[in-house]
């Protein structure tokens, strides 16, 4: 058995929403306070305050704001982390109201939340949740309460978990695309389901009627469809494989083109994230490799024949025959096989004579 940490997400009952909203407003207040404090320190003294330096300024405010004392420390720590990440003197303010209000967030430090009497106990309050994981068998580490776009609250907590290593022996290369979201080197394909199909008309009607609640519900349903399909596909691969290699296609670059809608709907980044952490939990190899020329290179002879599909004009060519060795290739399967070969680090010109 392999011991790993895993984040579990459970939904909080709606009756706790008013309390969580009050706590979230207090969190926003503290965030904005340390944001201004850090900005003034840099401007007036030229000193970047650490999370430890901020603690004396927020000490004792937890009782007045209705927050756990360790939550104040978590806010300061998170603020400093994001300030370093974005390399900014001042970060954006967290807004508690208005159209662009910030979604609720309440950080929970290790040991500040427990499972008591079939409920999550934190800051002197009991929170009833839909327990789909059996939380009583885990010891809580750090976590947070988070709100989604529909106003629903979730409890996310990190726990230690023992995972049995996978017994799969397959080695798979994956080519990401739009006709098929993912094509494996063994011919397995995840077809583009167009997760928004069947809901586009309803979404358009709701948008024209300015029914914001209905719009958020439809977007959530589309996201859940995508997540369900990608979870099932990634789990199947992890269960049967020992090594997984995927091309390093960048969705951030393609969303600036006319293919933006299809690229965002495919969820390439989400699929790679799922494969990354699931492979880490299962103890198997996962790697992103350079996919340059994988579509044009013949996976049989390793050459770049004249008959290969080239550039934008060749995007519509789904099958082609290598003029060098005469092998006919499915465009995506050929690319996936080249990605697998790149992951193994095979020599492109064969083994040299010693």
PDB file of C-alpha atoms in Angstrom, residues 52-319:
ATOM      1  CA  UNK A  52       4.729  35.876  10.515  1.00  0.00           C
ATOM      2  CA  UNK A  53       5.098  39.679  10.488  1.00  0.00           C
ATOM      3  CA  UNK A  54       1.368  40.080   9.819  1.00  0.00           C
ATOM      4  CA  UNK A  55       0.188  37.897  12.709  1.00  0.00           C
ATOM      5  CA  UNK A  56       0.583  40.566  15.468  1.00  0.00           C
ATOM      6  CA  UNK A  57      -1.643  42.954  13.485  1.00  0.00           C
ATOM      7  CA  UNK A  58      -4.528  40.442  13.312  1.00  0.00           C
ATOM      8  CA  UNK A  59      -4.064  38.800  16.713  1.00  0.00           C
ATOM      9  CA  UNK A  60      -7.227  38.801  18.803  1.00  0.00           C
ATOM     10  CA  UNK A  61      -9.510  39.855  15.938  1.00  0.00           C
ATOM     11  CA  UNK A  62     -10.917  36.374  15.458  1.00  0.00           C
ATOM     12  CA  UNK A  63     -13.425  36.645  18.290  1.00  0.00           C
ATOM     13  CA  UNK A  64     -14.786  39.981  17.054  1.00  0.00           C
ATOM     14  CA  UNK A  65     -15.023  38.759  13.452  1.00  0.00           C
ATOM     15  CA  UNK A  66     -16.434  35.318  14.243  1.00  0.00           C
ATOM     16  CA  UNK A  67     -13.429  33.471  12.831  1.00  0.00           C
ATOM     17  CA  UNK A  68     -11.093  30.849  14.235  1.00  0.00           C
ATOM     18  CA  UNK A  69      -7.734  32.314  15.286  1.00  0.00           C
ATOM     19  CA  UNK A  70      -5.904  29.926  12.968  1.00  0.00           C
ATOM     20  CA  UNK A  71      -8.041  31.081  10.054  1.00  0.00           C
ATOM     21  CA  UNK A  72      -6.475  34.532  10.411  1.00  0.00           C
ATOM     22  CA  UNK A  73      -3.033  32.947  10.145  1.00  0.00           C
ATOM     23  CA  UNK A  74      -4.097  30.984   7.067  1.00  0.00           C
ATOM     24  CA  UNK A  75      -5.326  34.163   5.361  1.00  0.00           C
ATOM     25  CA  UNK A  76      -2.000  35.907   5.937  1.00  0.00           C
ATOM     26  CA  UNK A  77      -0.075  32.873   4.714  1.00  0.00           C
ATOM     27  CA  UNK A  78      -2.193  32.562   1.579  1.00  0.00           C
ATOM     28  CA  UNK A  79      -1.859  36.277   0.861  1.00  0.00           C
ATOM     29  CA  UNK A  80       1.947  36.163   1.021  1.00  0.00           C
ATOM     30  CA  UNK A  81       2.010  33.058  -1.179  1.00  0.00           C
ATOM     31  CA  UNK A  82      -0.118  34.718  -3.874  1.00  0.00           C
ATOM     32  CA  UNK A  83       1.858  37.959  -3.653  1.00  0.00           C
ATOM     33  CA  UNK A  84       5.048  36.040  -4.412  1.00  0.00           C
ATOM     34  CA  UNK A  85       3.351  33.998  -7.116  1.00  0.00           C
ATOM     35  CA  UNK A  86       2.047  37.002  -9.055  1.00  0.00           C
ATOM     36  CA  UNK A  87       5.003  39.256  -8.105  1.00  0.00           C
ATOM     37  CA  UNK A  88       2.715  42.147  -7.233  1.00  0.00           C
ATOM     38  CA  UNK A  89       3.015  44.820  -4.546  1.00  0.00           C
ATOM     39  CA  UNK A  90      -0.764  44.750  -4.034  1.00  0.00           C
ATOM     40  CA  UNK A  91      -3.280  42.059  -4.927  1.00  0.00           C
ATOM     41  CA  UNK A  92      -6.932  42.501  -5.891  1.00  0.00           C
ATOM     42  CA  UNK A  93      -9.422  43.323  -3.160  1.00  0.00           C
ATOM     43  CA  UNK A  94     -11.897  40.650  -2.158  1.00  0.00           C
ATOM     44  CA  UNK A  95     -15.426  42.017  -2.659  1.00  0.00           C
ATOM     45  CA  UNK A  96     -18.327  40.921  -0.442  1.00  0.00           C
ATOM     46  CA  UNK A  97     -21.105  42.429  -2.552  1.00  0.00           C
ATOM     47  CA  UNK A  98     -22.031  43.584  -6.009  1.00  0.00           C
ATOM     48  CA  UNK A  99     -22.014  41.879  -9.382  1.00  0.00           C
ATOM     49  CA  UNK A 100     -18.313  41.044  -9.233  1.00  0.00           C
ATOM     50  CA  UNK A 101     -18.269  39.821  -5.664  1.00  0.00           C
ATOM     51  CA  UNK A 102     -15.673  37.247  -4.669  1.00  0.00           C
ATOM     52  CA  UNK A 103     -16.876  33.686  -4.137  1.00  0.00           C
ATOM     53  CA  UNK A 104     -16.836  32.701  -0.477  1.00  0.00           C
ATOM     54  CA  UNK A 105     -13.662  31.180   0.949  1.00  0.00           C
ATOM     55  CA  UNK A 106     -12.904  30.236   4.558  1.00  0.00           C
ATOM     56  CA  UNK A 107      -9.503  28.542   5.108  1.00  0.00           C
ATOM     57  CA  UNK A 108      -9.171  25.918   7.836  1.00  0.00           C
ATOM     58  CA  UNK A 109      -5.817  25.059   9.395  1.00  0.00           C
ATOM     59  CA  UNK A 110      -4.712  21.569  10.410  1.00  0.00           C
ATOM     60  CA  UNK A 111      -6.577  20.471  13.526  1.00  0.00           C
ATOM     61  CA  UNK A 112      -9.070  23.361  13.370  1.00  0.00           C
ATOM     62  CA  UNK A 113     -11.814  21.106  11.982  1.00  0.00           C
ATOM     63  CA  UNK A 114     -12.909  17.721  13.312  1.00  0.00           C
ATOM     64  CA  UNK A 115     -15.552  15.096  12.694  1.00  0.00           C
ATOM     65  CA  UNK A 116     -17.944  15.063  15.683  1.00  0.00           C
ATOM     66  CA  UNK A 117     -21.383  13.524  16.072  1.00  0.00           C
ATOM     67  CA  UNK A 118     -21.674  12.871  12.342  1.00  0.00           C
ATOM     68  CA  UNK A 119     -20.917  16.492  11.447  1.00  0.00           C
ATOM     69  CA  UNK A 120     -17.963  18.745  10.679  1.00  0.00           C
ATOM     70  CA  UNK A 121     -17.078  20.750  13.796  1.00  0.00           C
ATOM     71  CA  UNK A 122     -15.248  24.040  13.251  1.00  0.00           C
ATOM     72  CA  UNK A 123     -15.015  27.312  15.173  1.00  0.00           C
ATOM     73  CA  UNK A 124     -17.659  26.243  17.681  1.00  0.00           C
ATOM     74  CA  UNK A 125     -20.213  25.350  14.997  1.00  0.00           C
ATOM     75  CA  UNK A 126     -21.459  22.057  13.614  1.00  0.00           C
ATOM     76  CA  UNK A 127     -21.869  21.798   9.842  1.00  0.00           C
ATOM     77  CA  UNK A 128     -24.031  19.035   8.410  1.00  0.00           C
ATOM     78  CA  UNK A 129     -22.704  17.670   5.119  1.00  0.00           C
ATOM     79  CA  UNK A 130     -23.603  15.008   2.573  1.00  0.00           C
ATOM     80  CA  UNK A 131     -20.915  12.530   3.622  1.00  0.00           C
ATOM     81  CA  UNK A 132     -20.180  10.453   0.518  1.00  0.00           C
ATOM     82  CA  UNK A 133     -16.667   9.402   1.629  1.00  0.00           C
ATOM     83  CA  UNK A 134     -17.159   8.232   5.207  1.00  0.00           C
ATOM     84  CA  UNK A 135     -15.250  11.129   6.765  1.00  0.00           C
ATOM     85  CA  UNK A 136     -15.277   9.507  10.190  1.00  0.00           C
ATOM     86  CA  UNK A 137     -12.454   7.178   9.105  1.00  0.00           C
ATOM     87  CA  UNK A 138     -10.063  10.019   8.258  1.00  0.00           C
ATOM     88  CA  UNK A 139      -8.060  12.488  10.297  1.00  0.00           C
ATOM     89  CA  UNK A 140      -8.500  15.993   8.922  1.00  0.00           C
ATOM     90  CA  UNK A 141      -5.504  18.036   7.892  1.00  0.00           C
ATOM     91  CA  UNK A 142      -5.808  21.502   6.338  1.00  0.00           C
ATOM     92  CA  UNK A 143      -8.920  22.405   4.365  1.00  0.00           C
ATOM     93  CA  UNK A 144     -11.393  25.136   3.492  1.00  0.00           C
ATOM     94  CA  UNK A 145     -15.044  25.979   2.988  1.00  0.00           C
ATOM     95  CA  UNK A 146     -15.670  27.167  -0.571  1.00  0.00           C
ATOM     96  CA  UNK A 147     -18.653  28.624  -2.399  1.00  0.00           C
ATOM     97  CA  UNK A 148     -19.444  27.940  -6.051  1.00  0.00           C
ATOM     98  CA  UNK A 149     -21.110  30.244  -8.593  1.00  0.00           C
ATOM     99  CA  UNK A 150     -24.571  28.988  -7.627  1.00  0.00           C
ATOM    100  CA  UNK A 151     -24.147  29.900  -3.962  1.00  0.00           C
ATOM    101  CA  UNK A 152     -23.627  26.322  -2.798  1.00  0.00           C
ATOM    102  CA  UNK A 153     -20.989  25.659  -0.161  1.00  0.00           C
ATOM    103  CA  UNK A 154     -18.534  22.765  -0.032  1.00  0.00           C
ATOM    104  CA  UNK A 155     -16.089  21.516   2.575  1.00  0.00           C
ATOM    105  CA  UNK A 156     -12.707  20.547   1.104  1.00  0.00           C
ATOM    106  CA  UNK A 157     -10.287  18.729   3.373  1.00  0.00           C
ATOM    107  CA  UNK A 158      -6.900  17.048   2.914  1.00  0.00           C
ATOM    108  CA  UNK A 159      -6.633  13.552   4.384  1.00  0.00           C
ATOM    109  CA  UNK A 160      -4.067  10.746   4.455  1.00  0.00           C
ATOM    110  CA  UNK A 161      -5.079   7.736   2.385  1.00  0.00           C
ATOM    111  CA  UNK A 162      -3.527   4.370   1.614  1.00  0.00           C
ATOM    112  CA  UNK A 163      -3.712   3.420  -2.054  1.00  0.00           C
ATOM    113  CA  UNK A 164      -2.922   0.036  -3.572  1.00  0.00           C
ATOM    114  CA  UNK A 165      -0.431   0.328  -6.483  1.00  0.00           C
ATOM    115  CA  UNK A 166      -1.861  -0.359  -9.927  1.00  0.00           C
ATOM    116  CA  UNK A 167      -1.171  -3.736 -11.507  1.00  0.00           C
ATOM    117  CA  UNK A 168      -1.478  -2.445 -15.062  1.00  0.00           C
ATOM    118  CA  UNK A 169       1.395  -3.080 -17.487  1.00  0.00           C
ATOM    119  CA  UNK A 170       0.346  -1.114 -20.579  1.00  0.00           C
ATOM    120  CA  UNK A 171       2.308   1.862 -21.881  1.00  0.00           C
ATOM    121  CA  UNK A 172       0.215   4.535 -23.535  1.00  0.00           C
ATOM    122  CA  UNK A 173       0.874   7.691 -25.532  1.00  0.00           C
ATOM    123  CA  UNK A 174      -2.008  10.187 -25.790  1.00  0.00           C
ATOM    124  CA  UNK A 175      -2.623  12.726 -28.539  1.00  0.00           C
ATOM    125  CA  UNK A 176      -5.079  15.486 -27.613  1.00  0.00           C
ATOM    126  CA  UNK A 177      -7.366  16.901 -30.303  1.00  0.00           C
ATOM    127  CA  UNK A 178     -10.769  18.329 -31.152  1.00  0.00           C
ATOM    128  CA  UNK A 179     -12.315  15.646 -33.376  1.00  0.00           C
ATOM    129  CA  UNK A 180     -11.464  13.226 -30.580  1.00  0.00           C
ATOM    130  CA  UNK A 181     -10.544  14.697 -27.201  1.00  0.00           C
ATOM    131  CA  UNK A 182      -7.908  12.023 -26.648  1.00  0.00           C
ATOM    132  CA  UNK A 183      -6.499   9.311 -28.902  1.00  0.00           C
ATOM    133  CA  UNK A 184      -4.309   6.587 -27.393  1.00  0.00           C
ATOM    134  CA  UNK A 185      -1.449   4.796 -29.124  1.00  0.00           C
ATOM    135  CA  UNK A 186      -3.367   1.494 -28.916  1.00  0.00           C
ATOM    136  CA  UNK A 187      -6.316   2.962 -30.845  1.00  0.00           C
ATOM    137  CA  UNK A 188      -8.550   3.813 -27.873  1.00  0.00           C
ATOM    138  CA  UNK A 189     -10.356   7.113 -28.398  1.00  0.00           C
ATOM    139  CA  UNK A 190     -12.361   9.520 -26.275  1.00  0.00           C
ATOM    140  CA  UNK A 191     -14.741  11.113 -28.722  1.00  0.00           C
ATOM    141  CA  UNK A 192     -15.569  14.789 -28.430  1.00  0.00           C
ATOM    142  CA  UNK A 193     -19.003  14.665 -26.829  1.00  0.00           C
ATOM    143  CA  UNK A 194     -19.679  18.378 -27.243  1.00  0.00           C
ATOM    144  CA  UNK A 195     -20.828  18.593 -23.653  1.00  0.00           C
ATOM    145  CA  UNK A 196     -22.922  21.678 -24.367  1.00  0.00           C
ATOM    146  CA  UNK A 197     -25.046  19.927 -27.002  1.00  0.00           C
ATOM    147  CA  UNK A 198     -28.723  19.808 -26.125  1.00  0.00           C
ATOM    148  CA  UNK A 199     -28.282  22.723 -23.735  1.00  0.00           C
ATOM    149  CA  UNK A 200     -27.265  25.482 -26.141  1.00  0.00           C
ATOM    150  CA  UNK A 201     -30.838  26.457 -26.947  1.00  0.00           C
ATOM    151  CA  UNK A 202     -31.870  26.501 -23.291  1.00  0.00           C
ATOM    152  CA  UNK A 203     -28.768  28.516 -22.441  1.00  0.00           C
ATOM    153  CA  UNK A 204     -29.525  31.068 -25.170  1.00  0.00           C
ATOM    154  CA  UNK A 205     -33.122  31.468 -23.966  1.00  0.00           C
ATOM    155  CA  UNK A 206     -31.997  31.947 -20.365  1.00  0.00           C
ATOM    156  CA  UNK A 207     -29.357  34.497 -21.399  1.00  0.00           C
ATOM    157  CA  UNK A 208     -31.832  36.512 -23.466  1.00  0.00           C
ATOM    158  CA  UNK A 209     -34.263  36.467 -20.537  1.00  0.00           C
ATOM    159  CA  UNK A 210     -31.400  37.534 -18.221  1.00  0.00           C
ATOM    160  CA  UNK A 211     -32.245  34.654 -15.931  1.00  0.00           C
ATOM    161  CA  UNK A 212     -28.894  34.482 -14.122  1.00  0.00           C
ATOM    162  CA  UNK A 213     -29.884  31.590 -11.881  1.00  0.00           C
ATOM    163  CA  UNK A 214     -30.855  29.425 -14.859  1.00  0.00           C
ATOM    164  CA  UNK A 215     -27.688  30.382 -16.747  1.00  0.00           C
ATOM    165  CA  UNK A 216     -25.486  29.335 -13.814  1.00  0.00           C
ATOM    166  CA  UNK A 217     -27.397  26.049 -13.489  1.00  0.00           C
ATOM    167  CA  UNK A 218     -26.913  25.183 -17.166  1.00  0.00           C
ATOM    168  CA  UNK A 219     -23.203  26.052 -17.071  1.00  0.00           C
ATOM    169  CA  UNK A 220     -22.817  23.858 -13.966  1.00  0.00           C
ATOM    170  CA  UNK A 221     -24.539  20.964 -15.735  1.00  0.00           C
ATOM    171  CA  UNK A 222     -22.192  21.281 -18.727  1.00  0.00           C
ATOM    172  CA  UNK A 223     -19.155  21.358 -16.419  1.00  0.00           C
ATOM    173  CA  UNK A 224     -20.408  18.288 -14.530  1.00  0.00           C
ATOM    174  CA  UNK A 225     -20.887  16.372 -17.784  1.00  0.00           C
ATOM    175  CA  UNK A 226     -17.320  17.150 -18.833  1.00  0.00           C
ATOM    176  CA  UNK A 227     -15.887  16.275 -15.446  1.00  0.00           C
ATOM    177  CA  UNK A 228     -17.746  12.946 -15.323  1.00  0.00           C
ATOM    178  CA  UNK A 229     -16.497  11.820 -18.751  1.00  0.00           C
ATOM    179  CA  UNK A 230     -12.899  12.869 -18.098  1.00  0.00           C
ATOM    180  CA  UNK A 231     -12.850  11.219 -14.656  1.00  0.00           C
ATOM    181  CA  UNK A 232     -14.047   7.901 -16.062  1.00  0.00           C
ATOM    182  CA  UNK A 233     -11.610   7.972 -18.997  1.00  0.00           C
ATOM    183  CA  UNK A 234      -8.594   8.920 -16.865  1.00  0.00           C
ATOM    184  CA  UNK A 235      -9.429   6.292 -14.241  1.00  0.00           C
ATOM    185  CA  UNK A 236      -9.655   3.572 -16.901  1.00  0.00           C
ATOM    186  CA  UNK A 237      -6.211   4.481 -18.239  1.00  0.00           C
ATOM    187  CA  UNK A 238      -4.592   4.638 -14.797  1.00  0.00           C
ATOM    188  CA  UNK A 239      -6.014   1.234 -13.832  1.00  0.00           C
ATOM    189  CA  UNK A 240      -4.551  -0.552 -16.858  1.00  0.00           C
ATOM    190  CA  UNK A 241      -1.312   1.335 -17.524  1.00  0.00           C
ATOM    191  CA  UNK A 242       2.142   1.493 -16.035  1.00  0.00           C
ATOM    192  CA  UNK A 243       3.338   4.493 -18.059  1.00  0.00           C
ATOM    193  CA  UNK A 244       1.321   7.343 -19.580  1.00  0.00           C
ATOM    194  CA  UNK A 245       2.734  10.019 -21.869  1.00  0.00           C
ATOM    195  CA  UNK A 246       0.753  12.969 -23.236  1.00  0.00           C
ATOM    196  CA  UNK A 247       1.563  15.718 -25.723  1.00  0.00           C
ATOM    197  CA  UNK A 248       2.264  19.207 -24.390  1.00  0.00           C
ATOM    198  CA  UNK A 249      -0.410  20.961 -26.462  1.00  0.00           C
ATOM    199  CA  UNK A 250      -1.265  24.369 -24.968  1.00  0.00           C
ATOM    200  CA  UNK A 251      -4.949  25.206 -24.713  1.00  0.00           C
ATOM    201  CA  UNK A 252      -4.091  28.760 -23.566  1.00  0.00           C
ATOM    202  CA  UNK A 253      -2.649  29.562 -26.989  1.00  0.00           C
ATOM    203  CA  UNK A 254      -5.467  27.986 -28.975  1.00  0.00           C
ATOM    204  CA  UNK A 255      -8.237  29.793 -27.072  1.00  0.00           C
ATOM    205  CA  UNK A 256      -7.075  32.963 -28.840  1.00  0.00           C
ATOM    206  CA  UNK A 257      -8.039  31.463 -32.216  1.00  0.00           C
ATOM    207  CA  UNK A 258     -11.369  30.692 -33.886  1.00  0.00           C
ATOM    208  CA  UNK A 259     -11.232  27.220 -32.292  1.00  0.00           C
ATOM    209  CA  UNK A 260     -11.653  28.687 -28.792  1.00  0.00           C
ATOM    210  CA  UNK A 261     -15.106  27.230 -28.086  1.00  0.00           C
ATOM    211  CA  UNK A 262     -14.119  23.672 -29.040  1.00  0.00           C
ATOM    212  CA  UNK A 263     -10.795  23.907 -27.191  1.00  0.00           C
ATOM    213  CA  UNK A 264     -12.415  25.067 -23.956  1.00  0.00           C
ATOM    214  CA  UNK A 265     -15.137  22.437 -24.232  1.00  0.00           C
ATOM    215  CA  UNK A 266     -12.580  19.633 -24.707  1.00  0.00           C
ATOM    216  CA  UNK A 267     -10.997  20.262 -21.297  1.00  0.00           C
ATOM    217  CA  UNK A 268      -7.419  19.242 -22.166  1.00  0.00           C
ATOM    218  CA  UNK A 269      -5.949  20.928 -19.103  1.00  0.00           C
ATOM    219  CA  UNK A 270      -8.479  19.261 -16.814  1.00  0.00           C
ATOM    220  CA  UNK A 271      -7.702  15.835 -18.296  1.00  0.00           C
ATOM    221  CA  UNK A 272      -3.948  16.298 -17.849  1.00  0.00           C
ATOM    222  CA  UNK A 273      -4.457  17.439 -14.254  1.00  0.00           C
ATOM    223  CA  UNK A 274      -6.554  14.358 -13.499  1.00  0.00           C
ATOM    224  CA  UNK A 275      -3.991  12.030 -15.050  1.00  0.00           C
ATOM    225  CA  UNK A 276      -1.174  13.760 -13.166  1.00  0.00           C
ATOM    226  CA  UNK A 277      -2.543  13.316  -9.640  1.00  0.00           C
ATOM    227  CA  UNK A 278      -4.128   9.918 -10.294  1.00  0.00           C
ATOM    228  CA  UNK A 279      -0.838   8.565 -11.649  1.00  0.00           C
ATOM    229  CA  UNK A 280       0.990   9.968  -8.621  1.00  0.00           C
ATOM    230  CA  UNK A 281      -1.466   8.228  -6.283  1.00  0.00           C
ATOM    231  CA  UNK A 282      -1.155   4.937  -8.194  1.00  0.00           C
ATOM    232  CA  UNK A 283       2.641   5.084  -8.330  1.00  0.00           C
ATOM    233  CA  UNK A 284       2.918   5.051 -12.115  1.00  0.00           C
ATOM    234  CA  UNK A 285       4.802   7.227 -14.610  1.00  0.00           C
ATOM    235  CA  UNK A 286       3.109  10.300 -16.096  1.00  0.00           C
ATOM    236  CA  UNK A 287       4.968  12.717 -18.331  1.00  0.00           C
ATOM    237  CA  UNK A 288       4.271  15.524 -20.782  1.00  0.00           C
ATOM    238  CA  UNK A 289       6.491  15.346 -23.867  1.00  0.00           C
ATOM    239  CA  UNK A 290       7.182  17.687 -26.782  1.00  0.00           C
ATOM    240  CA  UNK A 291       4.723  16.802 -29.525  1.00  0.00           C
ATOM    241  CA  UNK A 292       6.468  18.762 -32.283  1.00  0.00           C
ATOM    242  CA  UNK A 293       6.218  16.905 -35.637  1.00  0.00           C
ATOM    243  CA  UNK A 294       4.469  13.913 -34.057  1.00  0.00           C
ATOM    244  CA  UNK A 295       1.624  14.256 -36.581  1.00  0.00           C
ATOM    245  CA  UNK A 296       3.954  14.477 -39.584  1.00  0.00           C
ATOM    246  CA  UNK A 297       6.473  11.799 -38.586  1.00  0.00           C
ATOM    247  CA  UNK A 298       5.808   8.219 -39.681  1.00  0.00           C
ATOM    248  CA  UNK A 299       5.624   6.079 -36.537  1.00  0.00           C
ATOM    249  CA  UNK A 300       6.683   3.034 -38.571  1.00  0.00           C
ATOM    250  CA  UNK A 301       9.903   4.210 -40.234  1.00  0.00           C
ATOM    251  CA  UNK A 302      10.533   7.447 -38.325  1.00  0.00           C
ATOM    252  CA  UNK A 303      10.881   9.621 -41.430  1.00  0.00           C
ATOM    253  CA  UNK A 304       9.201  12.844 -42.556  1.00  0.00           C
ATOM    254  CA  UNK A 305       7.807  11.752 -45.939  1.00  0.00           C
ATOM    255  CA  UNK A 306       6.552  14.123 -48.626  1.00  0.00           C
ATOM    256  CA  UNK A 307       3.070  12.623 -48.331  1.00  0.00           C
ATOM    257  CA  UNK A 308       2.669  13.763 -44.710  1.00  0.00           C
ATOM    258  CA  UNK A 309      -0.061  16.287 -43.723  1.00  0.00           C
ATOM    259  CA  UNK A 310       1.468  19.760 -43.505  1.00  0.00           C
ATOM    260  CA  UNK A 311       0.402  22.939 -41.747  1.00  0.00           C
ATOM    261  CA  UNK A 312      -3.117  24.305 -41.439  1.00  0.00           C
ATOM    262  CA  UNK A 313      -4.037  22.984 -44.900  1.00  0.00           C
ATOM    263  CA  UNK A 314      -3.409  19.442 -43.687  1.00  0.00           C
ATOM    264  CA  UNK A 315      -5.698  19.606 -40.638  1.00  0.00           C
ATOM    265  CA  UNK A 316      -8.538  17.989 -42.586  1.00  0.00           C
ATOM    266  CA  UNK A 317      -6.433  14.972 -43.564  1.00  0.00           C
ATOM    267  CA  UNK A 318      -7.376  12.195 -41.137  1.00  0.00           C
ATOM    268  CA  UNK A 319      -5.523   9.333 -42.877  1.00  0.00           C
TER     269      UNK A 319
END
